[in-house]
Amino acid sequence: MPTRATEPRRAAVLGSPIAHSLSPVLHRAAYHELGLNGWSYDRFEVDEAALPGFLSGLGPEWAGLSLTMPLKRAVIPLLDGISETAASVEAVNTVVFNEDGRRVGDNTDIPGMVAALREHGIEQVDTAAILGAGATASSALAALSRICTGEVVVYVRSAARAAEMREWGERLDVEVRIADWADAAEALRRPLVVATTPAGTTDALAAAVPERPATLFDVLYEPWPTSLAARWSAYGGAVVGGLDLLVHQAVLQVEQMTGRSPAPLDAMRKAGEHALAGH
């Protein structure tokens, strides 16, 4: 891990599109709180084709990178190694540049999800549901492998997605049952529901929220609250939001890149809330 935290260092988030990313807000807030005045954190529009060239042009002042879509898998062959967590879902969202020159990838989304749930009092559940089957769903399944003791029901729209989620279940040693998206309202009665779909996808489900819902983890943070999250909260259910996930995974990134621990969770969250309010 980097130990030269007092020297000027650089970090950034890469992806395409990237203009919406809150990562610079969160990381800069952490640097300020930690007194890392010489550190900077930027954002760069980088797609899969441009990634190798971008990485090859980085100098020794670079401490690390955050990666969003579509780079989480594309970066793997360009690294010197990846963590077991990243390997479990074949996705890297964090690259740390070690002082020996090695570039090591990790996935902080998975422990970030677990930490966000723990912060809301969710340590273990006997069953859960996932809405959607995209890239975020595999990370959600990996997170649930750490806290769910029974089956995870995944609601999907296509046979191809169903097959992918079954494969992830086998790899992650999670009991996965596939259900049709047309029956997604049934998911809302589970003790934990993880919504991983794009904005607007779950709006129609809001009317089906039960009178006494348990816990909803909606990975979106803008627009917020989603219709589903708003109805869930109105009915007294616990809601974990996308900002919770974003902050917790960023905390882990800051700790890895700077070598400082603990990262200032509260300051980072407040910065994120302020930025979203400004939008």
PDB file of C-alpha atoms in Angstrom:
ATOM      1  CA  MET A   1       0.000   0.000   0.000  1.00  0.00           C
ATOM      2  CA  PRO A   2       1.161   3.540  -0.686  1.00  0.00           C
ATOM      3  CA  THR A   3       3.015   5.023   2.261  1.00  0.00           C
ATOM      4  CA  ARG A   4       3.999   8.313   0.659  1.00  0.00           C
ATOM      5  CA  ALA A   5       0.648   9.822   1.591  1.00  0.00           C
ATOM      6  CA  THR A   6       2.146  13.227   2.353  1.00  0.00           C
ATOM      7  CA  GLU A   7       3.672  13.603  -1.109  1.00  0.00           C
ATOM      8  CA  PRO A   8       1.630  15.002  -4.025  1.00  0.00           C
ATOM      9  CA  ARG A   9      -0.227  12.092  -5.596  1.00  0.00           C
ATOM     10  CA  ARG A  10      -2.865  11.683  -8.250  1.00  0.00           C
ATOM     11  CA  ALA A  11      -5.959   9.521  -8.575  1.00  0.00           C
ATOM     12  CA  ALA A  12      -8.993   9.563 -10.842  1.00  0.00           C
ATOM     13  CA  VAL A  13     -12.145   7.802 -11.952  1.00  0.00           C
ATOM     14  CA  LEU A  14     -12.321   6.467 -15.510  1.00  0.00           C
ATOM     15  CA  GLY A  15     -15.337   5.431 -17.559  1.00  0.00           C
ATOM     16  CA  SER A  16     -17.687   6.325 -20.364  1.00  0.00           C
ATOM     17  CA  PRO A  17     -19.881   8.232 -19.742  1.00  0.00           C
ATOM     18  CA  ILE A  18     -18.184   9.774 -16.723  1.00  0.00           C
ATOM     19  CA  ALA A  19     -19.477  13.357 -16.353  1.00  0.00           C
ATOM     20  CA  HIS A  20     -22.118  12.278 -13.816  1.00  0.00           C
ATOM     21  CA  SER A  21     -19.672  10.543 -11.467  1.00  0.00           C
ATOM     22  CA  LEU A  22     -19.731  11.582  -7.808  1.00  0.00           C
ATOM     23  CA  SER A  23     -16.372   9.910  -7.130  1.00  0.00           C
ATOM     24  CA  PRO A  24     -14.341  13.157  -7.357  1.00  0.00           C
ATOM     25  CA  VAL A  25     -16.624  14.776  -4.760  1.00  0.00           C
ATOM     26  CA  LEU A  26     -16.234  11.861  -2.352  1.00  0.00           C
ATOM     27  CA  HIS A  27     -12.488  11.338  -2.738  1.00  0.00           C
ATOM     28  CA  ARG A  28     -11.647  15.051  -2.561  1.00  0.00           C
ATOM     29  CA  ALA A  29     -13.698  15.341   0.626  1.00  0.00           C
ATOM     30  CA  ALA A  30     -11.658  12.482   2.077  1.00  0.00           C
ATOM     31  CA  TYR A  31      -8.355  14.080   1.085  1.00  0.00           C
ATOM     32  CA  HIS A  32      -9.408  17.357   2.704  1.00  0.00           C
ATOM     33  CA  GLU A  33     -10.445  15.628   5.917  1.00  0.00           C
ATOM     34  CA  LEU A  34      -7.230  13.576   6.018  1.00  0.00           C
ATOM     35  CA  GLY A  35      -5.045  16.617   5.385  1.00  0.00           C
ATOM     36  CA  LEU A  36      -3.712  15.259   2.089  1.00  0.00           C
ATOM     37  CA  ASN A  37      -3.355  18.709   0.561  1.00  0.00           C
ATOM     38  CA  GLY A  38      -1.092  17.614  -2.266  1.00  0.00           C
ATOM     39  CA  TRP A  39      -3.463  14.929  -3.511  1.00  0.00           C
ATOM     40  CA  SER A  40      -5.777  15.415  -6.493  1.00  0.00           C
ATOM     41  CA  TYR A  41      -8.635  13.337  -7.891  1.00  0.00           C
ATOM     42  CA  ASP A  42     -10.042  13.866 -11.375  1.00  0.00           C
ATOM     43  CA  ARG A  43     -12.365  12.206 -13.866  1.00  0.00           C
ATOM     44  CA  PHE A  44     -11.482  11.098 -17.386  1.00  0.00           C
ATOM     45  CA  GLU A  45     -13.709   9.943 -20.222  1.00  0.00           C
ATOM     46  CA  VAL A  46     -12.058   6.666 -21.212  1.00  0.00           C
ATOM     47  CA  ASP A  47     -13.600   3.768 -23.119  1.00  0.00           C
ATOM     48  CA  GLU A  48     -12.299   0.229 -23.614  1.00  0.00           C
ATOM     49  CA  ALA A  49     -10.293   1.112 -26.712  1.00  0.00           C
ATOM     50  CA  ALA A  50      -8.515   4.023 -25.000  1.00  0.00           C
ATOM     51  CA  LEU A  51      -7.802   2.265 -21.703  1.00  0.00           C
ATOM     52  CA  PRO A  52      -4.447   0.592 -22.562  1.00  0.00           C
ATOM     53  CA  GLY A  53      -3.001   3.868 -23.838  1.00  0.00           C
ATOM     54  CA  PHE A  54      -4.237   5.789 -20.818  1.00  0.00           C
ATOM     55  CA  LEU A  55      -2.664   3.337 -18.385  1.00  0.00           C
ATOM     56  CA  SER A  56       0.660   3.266 -20.230  1.00  0.00           C
ATOM     57  CA  GLY A  57       0.916   7.050 -19.981  1.00  0.00           C
ATOM     58  CA  LEU A  58       0.643   7.242 -16.185  1.00  0.00           C
ATOM     59  CA  GLY A  59       3.690   8.288 -14.176  1.00  0.00           C
ATOM     60  CA  PRO A  60       4.942   7.422 -10.678  1.00  0.00           C
ATOM     61  CA  GLU A  61       2.839  10.175  -9.098  1.00  0.00           C
ATOM     62  CA  TRP A  62      -0.300   8.062  -9.598  1.00  0.00           C
ATOM     63  CA  ALA A  63      -1.696   6.294  -6.535  1.00  0.00           C
ATOM     64  CA  GLY A  64      -4.771   4.646  -7.974  1.00  0.00           C
ATOM     65  CA  LEU A  65      -7.851   4.615 -10.162  1.00  0.00           C
ATOM     66  CA  SER A  66     -11.562   4.086  -9.721  1.00  0.00           C
ATOM     67  CA  LEU A  67     -13.254   2.360 -12.653  1.00  0.00           C
ATOM     68  CA  THR A  68     -16.855   2.390 -13.778  1.00  0.00           C
ATOM     69  CA  MET A  69     -18.523   0.916 -16.837  1.00  0.00           C
ATOM     70  CA  PRO A  70     -17.452  -0.228 -19.360  1.00  0.00           C
ATOM     71  CA  LEU A  71     -13.957  -0.763 -17.921  1.00  0.00           C
ATOM     72  CA  LYS A  72     -14.458  -3.114 -14.982  1.00  0.00           C
ATOM     73  CA  ARG A  73     -13.641  -6.227 -16.990  1.00  0.00           C
ATOM     74  CA  ALA A  74     -11.581  -4.642 -19.761  1.00  0.00           C
ATOM     75  CA  VAL A  75      -8.892  -3.600 -17.266  1.00  0.00           C
ATOM     76  CA  ILE A  76      -8.188  -7.083 -15.899  1.00  0.00           C
ATOM     77  CA  PRO A  77      -5.694  -8.243 -18.581  1.00  0.00           C
ATOM     78  CA  LEU A  78      -3.809  -4.946 -18.178  1.00  0.00           C
ATOM     79  CA  LEU A  79      -3.044  -5.510 -14.482  1.00  0.00           C
ATOM     80  CA  ASP A  80      -0.335  -7.405 -12.609  1.00  0.00           C
ATOM     81  CA  GLY A  81      -2.895  -9.100 -10.379  1.00  0.00           C
ATOM     82  CA  ILE A  82      -6.383  -8.913  -8.922  1.00  0.00           C
ATOM     83  CA  SER A  83      -7.882  -9.760  -5.547  1.00  0.00           C
ATOM     84  CA  GLU A  84      -9.987 -12.840  -4.859  1.00  0.00           C
ATOM     85  CA  THR A  85     -13.010 -10.586  -4.475  1.00  0.00           C
ATOM     86  CA  ALA A  86     -12.511  -9.072  -7.938  1.00  0.00           C
ATOM     87  CA  ALA A  87     -11.852 -12.504  -9.437  1.00  0.00           C
ATOM     88  CA  SER A  88     -15.087 -13.866  -7.959  1.00  0.00           C
ATOM     89  CA  VAL A  89     -17.149 -11.618 -10.250  1.00  0.00           C
ATOM     90  CA  GLU A  90     -14.535 -10.872 -12.929  1.00  0.00           C
ATOM     91  CA  ALA A  91     -14.895  -7.155 -12.245  1.00  0.00           C
ATOM     92  CA  VAL A  92     -12.408  -4.553 -10.990  1.00  0.00           C
ATOM     93  CA  ASN A  93     -13.534  -1.129  -9.813  1.00  0.00           C
ATOM     94  CA  THR A  94     -10.300  -0.181  -8.006  1.00  0.00           C
ATOM     95  CA  VAL A  95      -6.674  -0.171  -9.168  1.00  0.00           C
ATOM     96  CA  VAL A  96      -3.890   0.562  -6.712  1.00  0.00           C
ATOM     97  CA  PHE A  97      -0.398   1.429  -7.927  1.00  0.00           C
ATOM     98  CA  ASN A  98       2.052  -0.076  -5.464  1.00  0.00           C
ATOM     99  CA  GLU A  99       5.447   1.462  -4.813  1.00  0.00           C
ATOM    100  CA  ASP A 100       7.101  -1.532  -6.488  1.00  0.00           C
ATOM    101  CA  GLY A 101       5.338  -0.564  -9.712  1.00  0.00           C
ATOM    102  CA  ARG A 102       2.740  -3.334  -9.648  1.00  0.00           C
ATOM    103  CA  ARG A 103      -0.826  -2.476 -10.587  1.00  0.00           C
ATOM    104  CA  VAL A 104      -3.307  -4.483  -8.539  1.00  0.00           C
ATOM    105  CA  GLY A 105      -7.064  -4.606  -9.047  1.00  0.00           C
ATOM    106  CA  ASP A 106      -9.772  -5.039  -6.443  1.00  0.00           C
ATOM    107  CA  ASN A 107     -13.558  -4.837  -6.206  1.00  0.00           C
ATOM    108  CA  THR A 108     -14.846  -2.617  -3.388  1.00  0.00           C
ATOM    109  CA  ASP A 109     -18.461  -2.758  -4.592  1.00  0.00           C
ATOM    110  CA  ILE A 110     -18.990  -6.131  -2.922  1.00  0.00           C
ATOM    111  CA  PRO A 111     -17.675  -5.307   0.580  1.00  0.00           C
ATOM    112  CA  GLY A 112     -19.216  -1.848   0.111  1.00  0.00           C
ATOM    113  CA  MET A 113     -22.654  -3.424  -0.259  1.00  0.00           C
ATOM    114  CA  VAL A 114     -22.092  -5.560   2.821  1.00  0.00           C
ATOM    115  CA  ALA A 115     -20.918  -2.517   4.823  1.00  0.00           C
ATOM    116  CA  ALA A 116     -23.891  -0.409   3.692  1.00  0.00           C
ATOM    117  CA  LEU A 117     -26.308  -3.131   4.802  1.00  0.00           C
ATOM    118  CA  ARG A 118     -24.474  -3.587   8.090  1.00  0.00           C
ATOM    119  CA  GLU A 119     -24.759   0.138   8.755  1.00  0.00           C
ATOM    120  CA  HIS A 120     -28.540  -0.292   8.525  1.00  0.00           C
ATOM    121  CA  GLY A 121     -28.515  -3.260  10.897  1.00  0.00           C
ATOM    122  CA  ILE A 122     -28.610  -6.034   8.290  1.00  0.00           C
ATOM    123  CA  GLU A 123     -25.984  -8.605   9.281  1.00  0.00           C
ATOM    124  CA  GLN A 124     -27.680 -11.777   8.019  1.00  0.00           C
ATOM    125  CA  VAL A 125     -30.870 -12.835   6.204  1.00  0.00           C
ATOM    126  CA  ASP A 126     -32.286 -16.267   5.491  1.00  0.00           C
ATOM    127  CA  THR A 127     -33.435 -15.396   1.970  1.00  0.00           C
ATOM    128  CA  ALA A 128     -33.291 -12.449  -0.453  1.00  0.00           C
ATOM    129  CA  ALA A 129     -34.372 -11.266  -3.884  1.00  0.00           C
ATOM    130  CA  ILE A 130     -32.505  -9.449  -6.649  1.00  0.00           C
ATOM    131  CA  LEU A 131     -34.357  -7.355  -9.213  1.00  0.00           C
ATOM    132  CA  GLY A 132     -32.404  -7.430 -12.465  1.00  0.00           C
ATOM    133  CA  ALA A 133     -29.506  -9.448 -13.825  1.00  0.00           C
ATOM    134  CA  GLY A 134     -26.938  -6.984 -15.179  1.00  0.00           C
ATOM    135  CA  ALA A 135     -23.381  -6.332 -14.042  1.00  0.00           C
ATOM    136  CA  THR A 136     -24.465  -4.898 -10.685  1.00  0.00           C
ATOM    137  CA  ALA A 137     -26.570  -7.986 -10.001  1.00  0.00           C
ATOM    138  CA  SER A 138     -23.503 -10.241  -9.990  1.00  0.00           C
ATOM    139  CA  SER A 139     -21.859  -7.993  -7.388  1.00  0.00           C
ATOM    140  CA  ALA A 140     -25.091  -8.059  -5.376  1.00  0.00           C
ATOM    141  CA  LEU A 141     -25.081 -11.842  -5.536  1.00  0.00           C
ATOM    142  CA  ALA A 142     -21.476 -11.897  -4.332  1.00  0.00           C
ATOM    143  CA  ALA A 143     -22.410  -9.620  -1.435  1.00  0.00           C
ATOM    144  CA  LEU A 144     -25.381 -11.825  -0.575  1.00  0.00           C
ATOM    145  CA  SER A 145     -23.080 -14.860  -0.552  1.00  0.00           C
ATOM    146  CA  ARG A 146     -21.588 -13.323   2.601  1.00  0.00           C
ATOM    147  CA  ILE A 147     -24.823 -12.619   4.479  1.00  0.00           C
ATOM    148  CA  CYS A 148     -27.647 -14.780   3.062  1.00  0.00           C
ATOM    149  CA  THR A 149     -28.005 -18.298   4.446  1.00  0.00           C
ATOM    150  CA  GLY A 150     -30.741 -19.478   2.051  1.00  0.00           C
ATOM    151  CA  GLU A 151     -31.920 -19.027  -1.508  1.00  0.00           C
ATOM    152  CA  VAL A 152     -31.676 -15.849  -3.559  1.00  0.00           C
ATOM    153  CA  VAL A 153     -34.472 -15.367  -6.077  1.00  0.00           C
ATOM    154  CA  VAL A 154     -33.395 -13.367  -9.134  1.00  0.00           C
ATOM    155  CA  TYR A 155     -36.081 -11.727 -11.290  1.00  0.00           C
ATOM    156  CA  VAL A 156     -35.031 -11.461 -14.941  1.00  0.00           C
ATOM    157  CA  ARG A 157     -36.457 -10.590 -18.333  1.00  0.00           C
ATOM    158  CA  SER A 158     -34.487 -12.920 -20.612  1.00  0.00           C
ATOM    159  CA  ALA A 159     -33.340 -16.542 -20.769  1.00  0.00           C
ATOM    160  CA  ALA A 160     -29.768 -15.403 -21.463  1.00  0.00           C
ATOM    161  CA  ARG A 161     -29.683 -13.333 -18.284  1.00  0.00           C
ATOM    162  CA  ALA A 162     -31.210 -16.232 -16.365  1.00  0.00           C
ATOM    163  CA  ALA A 163     -28.417 -18.544 -17.519  1.00  0.00           C
ATOM    164  CA  GLU A 164     -25.778 -15.992 -16.524  1.00  0.00           C
ATOM    165  CA  MET A 165     -27.183 -15.608 -13.020  1.00  0.00           C
ATOM    166  CA  ARG A 166     -27.356 -19.384 -12.562  1.00  0.00           C
ATOM    167  CA  GLU A 167     -23.671 -19.558 -13.494  1.00  0.00           C
ATOM    168  CA  TRP A 168     -22.806 -16.794 -11.014  1.00  0.00           C
ATOM    169  CA  GLY A 169     -24.732 -18.639  -8.345  1.00  0.00           C
ATOM    170  CA  GLU A 170     -22.679 -21.781  -8.960  1.00  0.00           C
ATOM    171  CA  ARG A 171     -19.407 -19.868  -8.941  1.00  0.00           C
ATOM    172  CA  LEU A 172     -20.276 -17.961  -5.786  1.00  0.00           C
ATOM    173  CA  ASP A 173     -21.823 -20.987  -4.059  1.00  0.00           C
ATOM    174  CA  VAL A 174     -25.191 -19.271  -3.693  1.00  0.00           C
ATOM    175  CA  GLU A 175     -28.530 -21.065  -4.045  1.00  0.00           C
ATOM    176  CA  VAL A 176     -30.102 -19.144  -6.937  1.00  0.00           C
ATOM    177  CA  ARG A 177     -33.665 -19.528  -8.162  1.00  0.00           C
ATOM    178  CA  ILE A 178     -34.670 -17.692 -11.329  1.00  0.00           C
ATOM    179  CA  ALA A 179     -38.092 -16.058 -11.621  1.00  0.00           C
ATOM    180  CA  ASP A 180     -39.778 -14.124 -14.412  1.00  0.00           C
ATOM    181  CA  TRP A 181     -39.841 -10.333 -14.233  1.00  0.00           C
ATOM    182  CA  ALA A 182     -43.627 -10.480 -14.634  1.00  0.00           C
ATOM    183  CA  ASP A 183     -43.749 -11.893 -11.096  1.00  0.00           C
ATOM    184  CA  ALA A 184     -41.365  -9.324  -9.592  1.00  0.00           C
ATOM    185  CA  ALA A 185     -44.022  -8.040  -7.178  1.00  0.00           C
ATOM    186  CA  GLU A 186     -43.528 -11.301  -5.240  1.00  0.00           C
ATOM    187  CA  ALA A 187     -39.956 -10.232  -4.486  1.00  0.00           C
ATOM    188  CA  LEU A 188     -41.160  -7.374  -2.312  1.00  0.00           C
ATOM    189  CA  ARG A 189     -42.202  -9.753   0.474  1.00  0.00           C
ATOM    190  CA  ARG A 190     -38.674 -11.051   1.008  1.00  0.00           C
ATOM    191  CA  PRO A 191     -36.670  -9.886   4.058  1.00  0.00           C
ATOM    192  CA  LEU A 192     -34.147  -8.214   1.725  1.00  0.00           C
ATOM    193  CA  VAL A 193     -34.749  -6.923  -1.804  1.00  0.00           C
ATOM    194  CA  VAL A 194     -31.835  -5.631  -3.900  1.00  0.00           C
ATOM    195  CA  ALA A 195     -32.897  -3.517  -6.891  1.00  0.00           C
ATOM    196  CA  THR A 196     -30.105  -3.363  -9.488  1.00  0.00           C
ATOM    197  CA  THR A 197     -32.054  -2.088 -12.501  1.00  0.00           C
ATOM    198  CA  PRO A 198     -31.764   1.241 -14.389  1.00  0.00           C
ATOM    199  CA  ALA A 199     -33.821   4.303 -13.432  1.00  0.00           C
ATOM    200  CA  GLY A 200     -37.549   3.874 -13.964  1.00  0.00           C
ATOM    201  CA  THR A 201     -37.493   0.091 -14.265  1.00  0.00           C
ATOM    202  CA  THR A 202     -39.017  -0.603 -10.853  1.00  0.00           C
ATOM    203  CA  ASP A 203     -41.470   2.315 -10.781  1.00  0.00           C
ATOM    204  CA  ALA A 204     -44.425   0.078 -11.627  1.00  0.00           C
ATOM    205  CA  LEU A 205     -43.644  -2.108  -8.616  1.00  0.00           C
ATOM    206  CA  ALA A 206     -44.214   0.732  -6.140  1.00  0.00           C
ATOM    207  CA  ALA A 207     -47.948  -0.008  -6.034  1.00  0.00           C
ATOM    208  CA  ALA A 208     -47.182  -3.581  -4.944  1.00  0.00           C
ATOM    209  CA  VAL A 209     -45.159  -2.710  -1.821  1.00  0.00           C
ATOM    210  CA  PRO A 210     -46.640  -4.705   1.080  1.00  0.00           C
ATOM    211  CA  GLU A 211     -48.028  -3.011   4.184  1.00  0.00           C
ATOM    212  CA  ARG A 212     -45.056  -4.055   6.322  1.00  0.00           C
ATOM    213  CA  PRO A 213     -42.016  -4.232   4.046  1.00  0.00           C
ATOM    214  CA  ALA A 214     -38.635  -5.327   5.405  1.00  0.00           C
ATOM    215  CA  THR A 215     -35.463  -3.948   3.754  1.00  0.00           C
ATOM    216  CA  LEU A 216     -34.922  -2.536   0.260  1.00  0.00           C
ATOM    217  CA  PHE A 217     -31.445  -1.894  -1.144  1.00  0.00           C
ATOM    218  CA  ASP A 218     -31.875   0.241  -4.269  1.00  0.00           C
ATOM    219  CA  VAL A 219     -28.488   0.836  -5.905  1.00  0.00           C
ATOM    220  CA  LEU A 220     -29.604   4.014  -7.686  1.00  0.00           C
ATOM    221  CA  TYR A 221     -28.734   7.420  -6.237  1.00  0.00           C
ATOM    222  CA  GLU A 222     -30.079   9.734  -8.918  1.00  0.00           C
ATOM    223  CA  PRO A 223     -32.965  10.307  -9.253  1.00  0.00           C
ATOM    224  CA  TRP A 224     -33.586   9.700  -5.565  1.00  0.00           C
ATOM    225  CA  PRO A 225     -35.706   8.480  -4.038  1.00  0.00           C
ATOM    226  CA  THR A 226     -36.987   6.119  -6.696  1.00  0.00           C
ATOM    227  CA  SER A 227     -40.742   5.545  -6.723  1.00  0.00           C
ATOM    228  CA  LEU A 228     -40.166   2.126  -5.180  1.00  0.00           C
ATOM    229  CA  ALA A 229     -37.895   3.491  -2.432  1.00  0.00           C
ATOM    230  CA  ALA A 230     -40.315   6.322  -1.635  1.00  0.00           C
ATOM    231  CA  ARG A 231     -43.293   3.976  -1.235  1.00  0.00           C
ATOM    232  CA  TRP A 232     -41.156   1.502   0.712  1.00  0.00           C
ATOM    233  CA  SER A 233     -40.080   4.192   3.152  1.00  0.00           C
ATOM    234  CA  ALA A 234     -43.620   5.566   3.459  1.00  0.00           C
ATOM    235  CA  TYR A 235     -44.782   2.112   4.542  1.00  0.00           C
ATOM    236  CA  GLY A 236     -42.126   2.001   7.261  1.00  0.00           C
ATOM    237  CA  GLY A 237     -39.612  -0.259   5.563  1.00  0.00           C
ATOM    238  CA  ALA A 238     -35.853   0.185   5.836  1.00  0.00           C
ATOM    239  CA  VAL A 239     -34.210   1.652   2.721  1.00  0.00           C
ATOM    240  CA  VAL A 240     -30.535   1.485   1.772  1.00  0.00           C
ATOM    241  CA  GLY A 241     -29.743   3.715  -1.195  1.00  0.00           C
ATOM    242  CA  GLY A 242     -27.200   4.005  -3.942  1.00  0.00           C
ATOM    243  CA  LEU A 243     -25.386   6.812  -2.146  1.00  0.00           C
ATOM    244  CA  ASP A 244     -24.831   4.450   0.790  1.00  0.00           C
ATOM    245  CA  LEU A 245     -23.181   1.985  -1.574  1.00  0.00           C
ATOM    246  CA  LEU A 246     -21.196   4.672  -3.374  1.00  0.00           C
ATOM    247  CA  VAL A 247     -19.803   6.087  -0.143  1.00  0.00           C
ATOM    248  CA  HIS A 248     -18.912   2.752   1.417  1.00  0.00           C
ATOM    249  CA  GLN A 249     -17.107   1.467  -1.674  1.00  0.00           C
ATOM    250  CA  ALA A 250     -15.291   4.826  -1.977  1.00  0.00           C
ATOM    251  CA  VAL A 251     -14.192   4.612   1.674  1.00  0.00           C
ATOM    252  CA  LEU A 252     -12.451   1.339   0.877  1.00  0.00           C
ATOM    253  CA  GLN A 253     -10.854   2.852  -2.234  1.00  0.00           C
ATOM    254  CA  VAL A 254      -9.498   5.817  -0.284  1.00  0.00           C
ATOM    255  CA  GLU A 255      -8.035   3.528   2.356  1.00  0.00           C
ATOM    256  CA  GLN A 256      -6.310   1.374  -0.262  1.00  0.00           C
ATOM    257  CA  MET A 257      -4.969   4.253  -2.341  1.00  0.00           C
ATOM    258  CA  THR A 258      -3.752   6.440   0.527  1.00  0.00           C
ATOM    259  CA  GLY A 259      -2.819   3.839   3.113  1.00  0.00           C
ATOM    260  CA  ARG A 260      -4.840   5.867   5.647  1.00  0.00           C
ATOM    261  CA  SER A 261      -7.524   4.176   7.726  1.00  0.00           C
ATOM    262  CA  PRO A 262     -10.260   4.771   8.610  1.00  0.00           C
ATOM    263  CA  ALA A 263     -11.381   6.993   5.764  1.00  0.00           C
ATOM    264  CA  PRO A 264     -13.795   9.784   6.830  1.00  0.00           C
ATOM    265  CA  LEU A 265     -17.134   8.153   6.055  1.00  0.00           C
ATOM    266  CA  ASP A 266     -19.325  10.952   7.436  1.00  0.00           C
ATOM    267  CA  ALA A 267     -17.484  13.734   5.607  1.00  0.00           C
ATOM    268  CA  MET A 268     -17.658  11.798   2.345  1.00  0.00           C
ATOM    269  CA  ARG A 269     -21.369  11.123   2.762  1.00  0.00           C
ATOM    270  CA  LYS A 270     -22.115  14.784   3.513  1.00  0.00           C
ATOM    271  CA  ALA A 271     -20.159  15.849   0.429  1.00  0.00           C
ATOM    272  CA  GLY A 272     -22.159  13.412  -1.693  1.00  0.00           C
ATOM    273  CA  GLU A 273     -25.471  14.580  -0.262  1.00  0.00           C
ATOM    274  CA  HIS A 274     -24.517  18.210  -0.886  1.00  0.00           C
ATOM    275  CA  ALA A 275     -23.555  17.466  -4.493  1.00  0.00           C
ATOM    276  CA  LEU A 276     -26.804  15.622  -5.172  1.00  0.00           C
ATOM    277  CA  ALA A 277     -28.833  18.422  -3.585  1.00  0.00           C
ATOM    278  CA  GLY A 278     -27.095  20.821  -5.937  1.00  0.00           C
ATOM    279  CA  HIS A 279     -28.213  18.781  -8.933  1.00  0.00           C
TER     280      HIS A 279
END
